[in-house]
Amino acid sequence: MSLKIKLPDGSIKEFEGQIDVLEVARSISDGLANAALAGIVNGKKVDLNHKIDSDAEVSIITFKSEEGPEIFWHSTAHLMAQAVKQLYPDVKVTIGPAIENGFYYDFDRDKAFSEEELVKIEDKMKELSKQKLPYSRKEVSRNEAIEIFKEMDEPYKLEILNEIPEDETLSLYTQGDFTDLCRGPHVTHTGKIKAFKLLRSSGAYWRGDEKNKMLKRIYGISFPSKKDLKVHLNNLEEAKKRDHRKIGKELDLFSINDEIGAGLVLWHPKGAMIRHQIESYWKEQHLAYDYNLVYTPHIGKGTLWETSGHLHFYKDGMYDSMEMDGIDYYVKPMNCPFHIMIYKSSRRSYRELPYKMAELGTVYRNELSGALHGLMRVRGFTQDDAHIICTPDQLETEVEKLLDFSLMILKKFGFNNFDIYLSTKPEKAVGEVEEWDKATESLKKAIEKHGLEYKVDEGGGAFYGPKIDIKIKDALNRSWQCTTIQFDFNLPTRFDMDYIGSDNQPHRPYMIHRALLGSIERFFGTLIEYHAGNFPVWLCPVQVKVLPIADSVNEYGQEVLAKLKAAGIRAEIDTRTEKIGYKIREAEVSKIPYMFIIGGKEAEADSVSVRRHTKGDLGILKVEDAIKSVLEDEE
RNA sequence: GCCAACGUGGCUCAAUGGUAGAGCAGCUGAUUUGUAAUCAGCAGGUUGGGGGUUCGAUUCCCUUCGUUGGCUCCA
């Protein structure tokens, strides 16, 4: 956050860090005569040493804060907690932060909050908002805080307080009869919160740990005005329309069948055609970039998974073993061990490195039933997996190439907006610190070389290495991880991988796992939502629909169809005896990008009337020209 | 797995403690049509599965499976 304000004497002051700007704003807007203009920066009160008159001109020049709405949401969370405590005094409060899209507050209560109760809470919040209760800050020592929350009988707050060092000073925020332990900042008073909506209630484990008690969480969103709220709720409605599950059904792309099993996807002909296009492109590009395409089995012996460590670290995620000839086999949850075995199938020289293997490898993971979500989280999926085995010297170049390659592929699918995350060493990790540093640095350099913005997830790496993740957002603004580029300091050692260097000595290679699309299923889901089913032309299962106006031109229609097919375009013809409006509607609903409409006029002039999906009639073109424009659109 | 909500013909949805109805899709016939729905007829459901309460349940209860929203996890 940064704050820049202009004082009455014309001087400008700037602040960085966590600023309780609203505290500042209050001093200004309330126009307290001769009030000291003060703010809170990084939790400390800052006196700006300026006495101002009630009508003095103090203006905020810039106030930048990524967490801008979060302050607002967090204040709303407090307001909600106050309402809940007033309505249900026995409920214990826990925590209630702002999140990416709104806020939540977790309460300890036996019963879940019903929809009617949410409405009741909303009404109470409205009431409290009208009272314009100021949020006041008070600083206390930890021990004072403990006394206060003991008095209030809030065990969760006490649990938090007990973990805080004794000499720490804490802040409490109080509005009306409600006090919460909170770092702040907050809006000035509850009256600022004019529009809010409690969206849903759900269960959530205390501190996110399934061993703990399941609390009852309420999610909500708020805005300074009713209009903003309306726009937001409207956006949510719009977003639902592009839900991949809905579009997948409407366009007959895929299904998930109860009788087969949860999280197991059936790709229908149209979805399969899109997948075929994705995979063909993927293979073509990998070959062009010196990857070796490989195929590996779906199951492997238990001993293999013991060596890899999966049976130790990942057993819960694996399907149970099956026995054959007294030996346990497991369905693969990952492809790595197989690729490693290909690498190890012969002595490798440094001259062979980097050695790259890529496979569209189908894996099965036992995801929790409650976590399954359309194509986004399934139990059987195909990763576009690759492993790059290289020397330490090659690391940086390889990472850079990889990022280039990833971005090129994502762009081809029309993705231009995504979030990039760099995840660094967690506390528990294998490998040397220097190795981690070197690898992390090379990842960072690669991103920065592209001038890309990224967020650092400190300690968010896997235990076996740092990684870059690229996430794409879906219709409901949830982000889904697609691309992942991960280092691995674990498997090369576990499998005792080596290569013979120029010094004729064996050396341990570096290994990079990467998936660009992530899984074909999730990628497809994201693709559907991103384009709302209006896929780029090169992916469309049917690119052109030929629509004869009457039976009399069906024959000409067939000729046009043949020409389209000869040009390599996926085309169909609709020769049913229906009105043209009906045929067009069907093609539009199916989101077919091009309609070639033909009647007597077109048949005579060797032409077609071109209609583009969502754009309408583009006029009459010679068949060859029409075909050419479709082909151009493919790129 | 946990906390909730939901589960009616292929799809979208309606109805009731007395045993299910519409639109779309499908089928049949008529219509030969100029840029987003031609008309008519037909067929289709033991209301996710199992159990219970009841004279009677799809409607109430239990259980199971699944879906949805979260928690957790992750591609």
XYZ file of C-alpha atoms (C1' of nucleotides) in Angstrom:
710
model
C 0.000 0.000 0.000
C 1.115 3.500 -0.520
C -0.472 6.776 0.440
C 0.263 10.218 -0.891
C -1.461 13.216 0.626
C -1.305 16.928 0.126
C -1.326 19.037 3.272
C -2.735 22.550 3.701
C 0.693 24.108 3.359
C 1.046 22.471 -0.017
C 3.598 19.928 1.072
C 3.196 16.332 0.062
C 3.707 13.355 2.296
C 4.098 9.765 1.183
C 3.820 6.539 3.085
C 4.468 2.913 2.247
C 3.414 -0.203 4.020
C 0.274 -1.128 5.825
C -1.632 2.086 6.216
C -4.865 2.628 7.978
C -5.789 5.205 5.430
C -9.333 5.328 6.587
C -8.110 6.525 9.905
C -6.488 9.371 8.033
C -9.567 9.942 5.975
C -11.693 10.197 9.049
C -9.561 12.906 10.506
C -10.009 14.767 7.280
C -13.607 14.186 6.438
C -14.938 14.622 9.930
C -13.276 17.991 9.797
C -12.446 18.043 13.446
C -11.254 21.507 14.258
C -7.531 21.569 14.779
C -7.447 17.825 14.780
C -4.106 16.289 14.440
C -3.870 14.640 11.127
C -2.760 11.210 11.975
C -2.509 7.920 10.337
C -1.501 4.469 11.154
C 1.428 3.152 9.238
C 2.613 -0.389 9.757
C 0.498 -0.591 12.852
C 2.122 2.466 14.431
C 0.456 5.769 14.901
C 2.117 8.448 12.882
C 1.643 12.072 13.733
C 2.039 14.163 10.666
C 2.625 17.225 12.792
C 0.039 19.236 11.053
C -2.819 20.904 12.774
C -5.622 21.406 10.329
C -8.713 23.519 10.409
C -12.114 22.123 9.817
C -12.239 23.609 6.344
C -8.587 23.042 5.554
C -7.855 21.495 2.218
C -6.206 18.204 2.739
C -6.488 15.940 -0.187
C -5.511 12.419 -0.797
C -3.561 12.427 -4.027
C -3.066 8.742 -4.433
C -4.014 5.813 -2.384
C -2.880 2.592 -3.891
C -3.674 -0.609 -2.221
C -3.961 -4.057 -3.641
C -5.949 -4.870 -0.579
C -8.234 -1.903 -1.039
C -11.508 -3.778 -1.088
C -10.120 -6.197 1.446
C -10.250 -3.585 4.186
C -13.847 -3.091 3.319
C -14.606 -6.783 3.236
C -12.784 -7.391 6.459
C -14.849 -4.699 8.149
C -17.952 -6.360 6.797
C -16.778 -9.658 8.271
C -16.637 -7.967 11.669
C -20.065 -6.511 11.108
C -21.378 -9.954 10.267
C -19.760 -11.472 13.343
C -21.406 -8.786 15.448
C -24.782 -9.600 13.928
C -24.270 -13.322 14.487
C -23.264 -12.785 18.124
C -26.327 -10.648 18.731
C -28.656 -13.191 17.176
C -26.942 -16.294 18.502
C -24.998 -15.397 21.665
C -23.836 -18.983 22.230
C -21.891 -19.101 18.988
C -18.119 -18.812 19.412
C -16.205 -16.624 17.022
C -12.949 -17.705 15.421
C -11.478 -15.809 12.486
C -12.914 -13.880 9.576
C -10.562 -12.627 6.910
C -11.128 -10.965 3.574
C -10.474 -13.235 0.648
C -10.001 -12.689 -3.067
C -13.673 -12.163 -3.657
C -15.310 -11.073 -0.456
C -14.890 -12.381 3.049
C -15.851 -15.160 5.389
C -16.119 -15.697 9.101
C -15.901 -19.060 10.832
C -18.109 -19.730 13.819
C -18.265 -22.632 16.189
C -21.844 -23.755 16.244
C -23.485 -27.187 16.125
C -25.994 -26.346 13.471
C -25.111 -25.013 10.057
C -26.526 -21.617 9.121
C -29.615 -22.103 6.982
C -30.567 -19.797 4.162
C -33.304 -18.256 6.292
C -30.784 -17.592 9.015
C -28.470 -15.894 6.538
C -31.311 -13.553 5.626
C -31.891 -12.862 9.308
C -28.214 -12.109 9.793
C -28.264 -9.806 6.776
C -31.201 -7.907 8.249
C -29.393 -7.529 11.546
C -26.335 -6.271 9.673
C -28.465 -3.653 7.924
C -29.718 -2.524 11.273
C -26.176 -2.236 12.657
C -25.001 -0.460 9.547
C -27.690 2.201 10.005
C -26.367 2.866 13.504
C -23.039 4.013 12.021
C -21.073 2.384 14.824
C -17.455 3.535 14.695
C -14.727 0.886 14.474
C -12.378 1.939 17.202
C -8.875 0.656 17.672
C -7.334 -0.072 21.015
C -3.866 -1.341 21.701
C -3.384 -3.822 24.496
C -0.726 -6.187 25.728
C -1.129 -9.871 25.073
C -2.015 -10.560 28.669
C -4.622 -7.830 28.720
C -6.103 -9.351 25.581
C -6.229 -12.762 27.213
C -8.150 -11.313 30.150
C -10.600 -9.614 27.827
C -11.333 -12.727 25.785
C -11.546 -14.878 28.907
C -14.206 -12.487 30.088
C -15.959 -12.846 26.756
C -15.539 -16.634 26.835
C -14.080 -16.950 23.376
C -11.873 -20.063 23.460
C -10.671 -19.783 19.854
C -9.374 -16.276 20.395
C -7.584 -17.503 23.509
C -6.014 -20.313 21.534
C -4.634 -17.768 19.075
C -3.462 -15.487 21.877
C -1.650 -18.290 23.644
C 0.574 -18.724 20.633
C 1.595 -15.082 20.589
C 4.754 -13.997 22.478
C 3.989 -12.404 25.785
C 5.657 -9.072 25.131
C 3.744 -8.389 21.943
C 1.293 -5.528 21.698
C -1.952 -6.351 19.970
C -4.828 -4.357 18.669
C -8.516 -4.788 19.295
C -11.234 -3.350 17.150
C -14.595 -2.610 18.651
C -17.806 -1.546 17.047
C -20.793 -1.244 19.340
C -20.946 -4.286 21.588
C -18.563 -6.355 19.499
C -14.829 -6.584 20.023
C -12.467 -8.655 17.942
C -8.771 -9.312 18.019
C -7.606 -7.791 14.791
C -4.622 -6.174 13.172
C -6.882 -3.857 11.190
C -7.271 -1.584 9.430
C -10.965 -0.970 9.184
C -13.381 1.477 7.685
C -14.427 4.322 9.966
C -17.911 3.173 10.866
C -20.447 0.513 9.990
C -22.510 3.019 8.013
C -19.904 2.875 5.257
C -20.986 -0.660 4.520
C -24.144 -0.069 2.594
C -24.483 -3.089 0.338
C -23.685 -6.663 1.195
C -24.838 -10.167 0.500
C -24.216 -13.346 2.419
C -23.592 -15.809 -0.350
C -23.485 -19.223 1.275
C -22.654 -21.143 4.360
C -20.477 -24.198 4.515
C -18.305 -26.240 6.770
C -14.643 -25.500 7.312
C -12.099 -27.107 9.605
C -10.621 -24.992 12.368
C -7.262 -23.876 10.993
C -7.885 -25.864 7.845
C -6.941 -29.131 9.474
C -9.303 -32.037 9.039
C -8.296 -33.374 12.446
C -9.842 -30.292 14.023
C -13.438 -29.470 14.633
C -15.603 -28.580 11.679
C -16.709 -24.981 12.059
C -19.530 -23.240 10.238
C -18.380 -20.672 7.740
C -20.400 -17.903 6.153
C -19.179 -16.347 2.928
C -20.216 -12.891 1.858
C -19.385 -9.944 -0.313
C -19.906 -6.254 0.214
C -19.662 -2.967 -1.636
C -19.851 0.704 -0.779
C -22.985 1.066 -2.911
C -26.000 -1.003 -3.882
C -25.186 -0.457 -7.519
C -21.763 -2.083 -7.210
C -23.298 -5.057 -5.477
C -25.872 -5.440 -8.203
C -23.185 -5.373 -10.877
C -21.213 -7.988 -8.988
C -24.166 -10.328 -8.498
C -25.009 -9.891 -12.131
C -21.472 -10.854 -13.090
C -21.800 -13.989 -11.022
C -24.965 -14.880 -12.921
C -23.209 -14.273 -16.226
C -20.287 -16.375 -15.107
C -22.576 -19.291 -14.363
C -23.637 -19.277 -17.983
C -20.135 -20.156 -19.081
C -19.672 -22.934 -16.561
C -17.910 -25.722 -18.461
C -20.311 -28.317 -17.071
C -23.279 -26.474 -18.511
C -21.658 -25.770 -21.851
C -20.241 -29.275 -21.999
C -23.762 -30.617 -21.801
C -25.244 -28.101 -24.209
C -22.594 -28.695 -26.840
C -22.469 -32.436 -26.176
C -18.751 -32.416 -25.431
C -18.395 -34.781 -22.484
C -20.235 -36.429 -19.627
C -19.552 -38.082 -16.322
C -21.700 -41.102 -15.687
C -22.781 -42.388 -12.270
C -22.700 -45.957 -13.430
C -19.065 -45.664 -14.419
C -17.923 -43.701 -11.410
C -17.426 -40.231 -10.052
C -14.611 -38.228 -11.561
C -14.249 -40.439 -14.615
C -14.823 -38.598 -17.865
C -16.490 -39.723 -21.072
C -15.345 -37.691 -24.047
C -18.178 -37.479 -26.577
C -17.403 -37.189 -30.311
C -17.350 -33.385 -30.369
C -15.244 -33.087 -27.224
C -12.996 -35.856 -28.485
C -12.483 -33.980 -31.759
C -11.333 -30.925 -29.837
C -9.079 -33.111 -27.732
C -7.701 -34.662 -30.892
C -6.834 -31.198 -32.210
C -5.186 -30.265 -28.924
C -3.167 -33.459 -28.837
C -2.097 -33.284 -32.478
C -0.864 -29.750 -32.020
C 0.838 -30.728 -28.791
C 2.699 -33.648 -30.337
C 3.699 -31.662 -33.387
C 5.184 -28.887 -31.251
C 6.984 -31.258 -28.926
C 8.639 -32.994 -31.828
C 9.611 -29.615 -33.242
C 11.213 -28.726 -29.908
C 13.314 -31.863 -29.630
C 11.216 -33.839 -27.214
C 11.103 -37.613 -27.461
C 7.549 -38.894 -27.415
C 7.198 -41.944 -25.218
C 4.444 -44.293 -24.090
C 4.394 -46.051 -20.739
C 2.130 -48.567 -18.983
C -0.761 -47.713 -16.684
C 0.347 -49.932 -13.841
C 3.625 -50.760 -12.170
C 4.919 -52.917 -9.349
C 4.688 -51.820 -5.752
C 8.466 -51.917 -5.469
C 8.730 -49.250 -8.161
C 6.429 -46.965 -6.165
C 8.430 -47.687 -3.062
C 11.609 -46.590 -4.768
C 9.900 -43.474 -6.052
C 8.538 -42.755 -2.591
C 4.957 -42.531 -3.794
C 3.822 -45.352 -1.548
C 5.320 -43.478 1.340
C 4.280 -39.909 0.571
C 1.307 -40.327 -1.686
C -0.431 -43.565 -0.765
C -3.739 -41.875 0.069
C -3.831 -40.457 -3.418
C -3.378 -43.859 -5.060
C -5.897 -46.529 -5.903
C -5.452 -49.742 -3.982
C -3.098 -52.375 -5.258
C -4.065 -55.364 -7.349
C -2.262 -58.611 -7.123
C -0.892 -60.803 -9.853
C 1.366 -63.823 -9.292
C 1.799 -62.738 -5.707
C 3.103 -59.311 -6.710
C 1.329 -56.050 -5.966
C 0.701 -53.662 -8.826
C -0.561 -50.100 -8.585
C -2.316 -47.922 -11.115
C -0.026 -44.987 -11.749
C -0.773 -41.638 -10.126
C 2.189 -40.112 -11.983
C 4.354 -40.903 -14.954
C 7.749 -39.977 -13.564
C 9.065 -43.405 -12.533
C 8.374 -44.801 -15.986
C 10.175 -41.971 -17.718
C 13.078 -42.392 -15.364
C 13.251 -46.069 -16.271
C 13.469 -45.130 -19.935
C 16.343 -42.810 -19.086
C 18.015 -45.542 -17.079
C 17.584 -48.155 -19.769
C 21.079 -47.402 -20.978
C 24.245 -45.595 -19.963
C 23.754 -41.894 -20.621
C 26.493 -39.576 -21.749
C 26.554 -35.854 -21.093
C 26.409 -35.578 -24.873
C 22.822 -36.890 -24.796
C 21.661 -34.211 -22.383
C 19.289 -32.494 -22.156
C 17.242 -35.635 -22.575
C 13.562 -34.853 -22.901
C 10.661 -37.275 -22.709
C 7.065 -36.298 -23.243
C 3.906 -38.309 -22.914
C 0.193 -37.786 -22.746
C 0.098 -40.036 -19.732
C -3.188 -41.059 -18.197
C -3.022 -41.305 -14.439
C -5.518 -42.132 -11.698
C -5.672 -40.445 -8.347
C -8.030 -41.064 -5.520
C -9.363 -37.560 -5.043
C -11.746 -36.984 -2.147
C -15.304 -37.379 -3.354
C -16.204 -33.902 -2.152
C -13.391 -32.344 -4.125
C -14.537 -33.547 -7.535
C -15.630 -30.768 -9.837
C -16.654 -31.291 -13.465
C -13.525 -31.591 -15.572
C -11.510 -29.465 -13.194
C -10.902 -32.092 -10.565
C -11.357 -35.686 -11.657
C -10.013 -39.096 -10.683
C -8.691 -40.231 -14.034
C -6.903 -37.718 -16.194
C -4.275 -37.341 -18.834
C -1.287 -35.196 -18.053
C 0.747 -33.662 -20.829
C 3.741 -34.732 -18.902
C 7.386 -34.282 -19.736
C 10.637 -34.806 -17.926
C 13.814 -33.039 -18.779
C 17.046 -34.554 -17.578
C 19.931 -32.143 -17.841
C 23.300 -31.136 -16.434
C 23.504 -28.351 -13.860
C 25.030 -26.105 -16.538
C 22.085 -26.554 -18.830
C 19.573 -25.660 -16.178
C 19.090 -22.017 -16.902
C 18.789 -22.344 -20.663
C 16.376 -25.215 -20.313
C 14.102 -23.354 -17.931
C 14.070 -20.390 -20.225
C 13.223 -22.534 -23.234
C 10.506 -24.193 -21.236
C 8.855 -20.942 -20.292
C 9.020 -19.782 -23.900
C 7.472 -23.014 -25.013
C 4.728 -22.850 -22.372
C 3.730 -19.319 -23.222
C 3.687 -20.071 -26.938
C 1.374 -23.034 -26.391
C -0.957 -21.145 -24.031
C -1.213 -18.259 -26.503
C -2.125 -20.629 -29.300
C -5.241 -21.487 -27.307
C -6.122 -17.861 -26.873
C -5.000 -17.525 -23.257
C -3.435 -14.186 -22.570
C -4.375 -13.611 -18.973
C -2.940 -15.818 -16.351
C -1.228 -15.568 -13.000
C 2.320 -16.775 -12.594
C 3.561 -18.057 -9.256
C 7.066 -18.888 -8.184
C 7.098 -21.285 -5.256
C 10.180 -21.523 -3.105
C 11.649 -23.921 -0.578
C 9.325 -25.193 2.154
C 10.651 -25.979 5.610
C 10.720 -29.688 5.038
C 12.645 -30.309 1.876
C 15.165 -32.620 0.322
C 18.269 -31.417 -1.508
C 21.009 -28.963 -0.682
C 20.263 -25.320 -0.014
C 22.689 -24.254 -2.764
C 20.870 -26.454 -5.254
C 17.548 -24.914 -4.251
C 18.959 -21.435 -4.578
C 20.416 -22.127 -7.983
C 17.213 -23.701 -9.255
C 14.990 -20.996 -7.789
C 17.212 -18.334 -9.258
C 17.022 -19.871 -12.720
C 13.229 -19.978 -12.515
C 13.124 -16.360 -11.423
C 15.504 -15.260 -14.167
C 13.430 -16.997 -16.802
C 10.256 -15.211 -15.712
C 11.955 -11.854 -15.422
C 13.567 -12.224 -18.811
C 10.068 -12.368 -20.248
C 9.142 -9.228 -18.362
C 6.280 -11.093 -16.774
C 4.657 -10.222 -13.503
C 4.626 -12.964 -10.931
C 3.881 -13.652 -7.342
C 6.242 -15.438 -5.035
C 4.770 -18.157 -2.888
C 7.384 -18.395 -0.154
C 7.722 -21.939 1.029
C 5.070 -23.094 -1.426
C 7.321 -25.410 -3.380
C 7.051 -29.172 -3.263
C 9.359 -30.878 -0.779
C 11.432 -32.055 -3.730
C 11.994 -28.754 -5.521
C 10.928 -25.193 -6.396
C 8.414 -24.582 -9.156
C 6.678 -22.156 -11.464
C 2.922 -22.483 -11.749
C 0.724 -20.749 -14.254
C -2.920 -20.471 -13.294
C -5.827 -19.620 -15.542
C -9.046 -18.219 -14.137
C -12.407 -19.846 -14.678
C -15.869 -18.343 -14.984
C -16.344 -17.953 -11.252
C -12.968 -16.315 -10.871
C -11.423 -19.371 -9.343
C -7.960 -20.008 -10.662
C -6.901 -23.396 -11.846
C -3.387 -24.540 -12.069
C -2.507 -25.637 -15.561
C 1.142 -25.194 -16.332
C 3.621 -26.363 -13.780
C 7.392 -26.465 -14.081
C 8.932 -28.259 -11.123
C 12.446 -29.123 -10.136
C 13.096 -32.445 -8.561
C 16.011 -33.035 -6.214
C 14.402 -36.197 -4.936
C 13.829 -38.741 -7.695
C 17.270 -38.561 -9.349
C 18.736 -39.654 -6.030
C 16.061 -42.208 -5.236
C 16.509 -43.838 -8.616
C 20.250 -43.291 -8.580
C 20.215 -41.574 -11.953
C 23.465 -40.535 -13.507
C 25.249 -39.566 -16.665
C 28.880 -39.899 -17.631
C 30.503 -36.492 -17.876
C 33.389 -35.370 -20.035
C 35.605 -36.343 -17.097
C 34.502 -39.953 -17.561
C 32.911 -39.872 -14.114
C 29.262 -40.447 -13.259
C 27.328 -37.346 -12.223
C 23.861 -36.791 -10.860
C 21.665 -35.037 -13.432
C 19.009 -32.432 -12.715
C 15.453 -33.352 -13.417
C 12.566 -31.071 -14.297
C 8.946 -32.210 -14.375
C 6.609 -30.137 -16.390
C 3.075 -30.142 -17.654
C 2.008 -27.289 -19.896
C -1.678 -27.917 -20.162
C -1.639 -29.626 -16.777
C -4.220 -32.225 -17.499
C -6.128 -32.406 -20.744
C -9.372 -32.605 -18.766
C -8.775 -29.526 -16.657
C -7.308 -27.651 -19.578
C -10.388 -28.434 -21.631
C -12.623 -27.222 -18.815
C -10.685 -23.994 -18.585
C -10.726 -23.631 -22.353
C -14.508 -24.009 -22.429
C -15.017 -21.387 -19.745
C -12.461 -18.975 -21.089
C -14.049 -18.960 -24.539
C -17.594 -19.594 -23.278
C -17.765 -22.472 -25.753
C -16.770 -20.269 -28.707
C -13.553 -22.075 -29.394
C -10.869 -20.749 -31.716
C -11.752 -21.968 -35.212
C -8.853 -24.412 -35.383
C -10.302 -26.328 -32.436
C -13.968 -26.391 -33.407
C -15.334 -29.881 -33.945
C -17.452 -28.556 -36.790
C -15.965 -25.497 -38.437
C -18.474 -24.938 -41.215
C -22.089 -25.965 -41.563
C -23.511 -25.900 -45.072
C -27.150 -24.871 -44.985
C -29.144 -25.324 -48.207
C -32.334 -23.294 -48.283
C -34.369 -25.957 -50.063
C -34.013 -29.512 -51.346
C -33.410 -28.143 -54.815
C -29.946 -26.907 -53.835
C -28.928 -29.913 -51.751
C -26.853 -31.238 -54.587
C -24.935 -28.000 -54.894
C -24.559 -28.076 -51.128
C -22.873 -31.452 -51.355
C -20.422 -29.999 -53.876
C -19.569 -27.182 -51.484
C -19.188 -29.689 -48.667
C -16.805 -31.767 -50.762
C -14.695 -28.696 -51.490
C -14.574 -27.800 -47.806
C -13.495 -31.298 -46.874
C -10.889 -31.291 -49.643
C -9.477 -28.138 -48.069
C -9.155 -29.986 -44.757
C -12.019 -28.170 -43.099
C -14.329 -30.033 -40.743
C -17.742 -29.438 -42.266
C -21.259 -30.810 -42.181
C -24.387 -30.251 -44.217
C -27.971 -29.895 -43.008
C -30.231 -31.201 -45.745
C -33.370 -31.517 -43.674
C -36.543 -30.011 -45.022
C -36.614 -27.150 -42.553
C -36.829 -23.407 -42.812
C -33.476 -21.690 -43.103
C -34.125 -19.785 -39.877
C -34.472 -23.081 -38.053
C -31.228 -24.469 -39.471
C -29.389 -21.256 -38.643
C -30.679 -21.273 -35.116
C -29.444 -24.799 -34.577
C -26.018 -23.963 -35.952
C -25.844 -20.822 -33.816
C -26.854 -22.681 -30.693
C -24.150 -25.255 -31.456
C -21.679 -22.365 -31.712
C -20.466 -23.458 -35.134
C -18.193 -20.632 -36.293
C -19.180 -20.550 -39.982
C -22.442 -21.143 -41.786
C -22.422 -21.344 -45.560
C -25.971 -20.619 -46.634
C -26.900 -21.504 -50.176
C -29.953 -20.996 -52.327
C -30.597 -20.594 -56.035
C -28.592 -17.368 -56.276
C -25.462 -18.889 -54.760
C -25.747 -22.112 -56.736
C -25.755 -20.194 -59.970
C -22.809 -17.984 -59.078
C -20.651 -20.771 -57.583
C -20.746 -18.929 -54.293
C -22.003 -19.115 -50.726
C -23.579 -16.668 -48.356
C -21.273 -16.591 -45.334
C -22.609 -16.194 -41.839
C -20.255 -15.985 -38.877
C -21.357 -17.193 -35.467
C -22.523 -14.294 -33.254
C -21.584 -11.793 -35.980
C -24.294 -12.510 -38.524
C -24.411 -12.262 -42.287
C -21.065 -11.423 -43.911
C -22.394 -11.372 -47.488
C -21.866 -13.509 -50.551
C -18.425 -14.858 -51.443
C -17.127 -17.186 -54.138
C -16.762 -20.671 -52.644
C -12.957 -20.556 -52.973
C -12.761 -17.182 -51.247
C -15.082 -18.310 -48.502
C -12.918 -21.373 -47.895
C -9.828 -19.207 -47.888
C -11.268 -16.938 -45.218
C -12.086 -19.909 -43.016
C -8.551 -21.235 -43.391
C -7.136 -17.827 -42.512
C -9.311 -17.724 -39.427
C -7.830 -21.045 -38.335
C -4.505 -19.437 -37.547
C -13.586 -38.134 3.889
C -16.017 -33.792 6.722
C -20.166 -29.608 6.859
C -24.524 -28.409 4.165
C -28.144 -28.157 0.076
C -30.166 -30.847 -3.776
C -31.613 -35.478 -6.885
C -38.968 -35.694 -11.023
C -38.806 -38.629 -18.613
C -32.365 -37.283 -22.981
C -32.364 -31.673 -21.379
C -34.734 -27.399 -18.591
C -38.344 -27.114 -15.094
C -43.745 -27.739 -12.645
C -47.068 -30.335 -9.101
C -49.409 -32.830 -4.745
C -49.817 -37.231 1.857
C -54.280 -40.043 -2.679
C -50.517 -42.327 -6.679
C -47.053 -37.110 -12.090
C -47.443 -32.258 -16.055
C -45.193 -28.599 -19.596
C -41.509 -26.830 -23.079
C -37.245 -28.427 -25.826
C -35.009 -32.823 -27.879
C -36.863 -37.777 -30.223
C -40.303 -40.427 -33.663
C -44.367 -40.049 -37.674
C -46.826 -37.054 -41.214
C -47.663 -32.493 -43.680
C -44.912 -27.987 -45.102
C -39.845 -26.657 -50.068
C -38.956 -22.608 -46.827
C -33.568 -16.516 -47.775
C -30.298 -15.355 -42.125
C -31.876 -17.452 -34.382
C -37.525 -21.822 -33.386
C -43.611 -24.152 -39.472
C -47.784 -27.113 -37.989
C -50.141 -31.577 -36.266
C -49.906 -36.246 -34.055
C -47.181 -40.043 -31.266
C -44.015 -41.954 -27.809
C -41.270 -41.332 -23.343
C -41.099 -41.313 -15.991
C -42.599 -47.801 -10.825
C -40.290 -39.083 -9.256
C -31.475 -41.788 -8.059
C -31.271 -46.981 -5.268
C -32.818 -49.573 -0.680
C -35.642 -49.575 3.868
C -39.360 -47.428 7.219
C -43.928 -44.510 8.895
C -48.959 -44.492 6.653
C -55.130 -47.233 4.436
C -52.026 -44.683 0.735
C -45.529 -41.419 -0.288
C -42.836 -38.820 -5.443
C -44.155 -35.561 -1.191
C -42.494 -37.400 5.975
C -38.185 -40.371 8.390
C -33.615 -43.491 7.955
C -29.812 -45.308 4.838
C -26.973 -45.537 0.361
C -25.259 -43.542 -4.310
C -24.594 -39.189 -7.006
C -24.518 -33.867 -7.926
C -23.715 -28.834 -6.182
C -21.112 -25.215 -2.735
C -17.231 -25.122 0.731
C -13.086 -27.461 3.942
C -8.727 -30.427 2.554
C -5.736 -31.687 -1.576
C -3.891 -30.723 -6.204
C -3.086 -31.381 -12.761
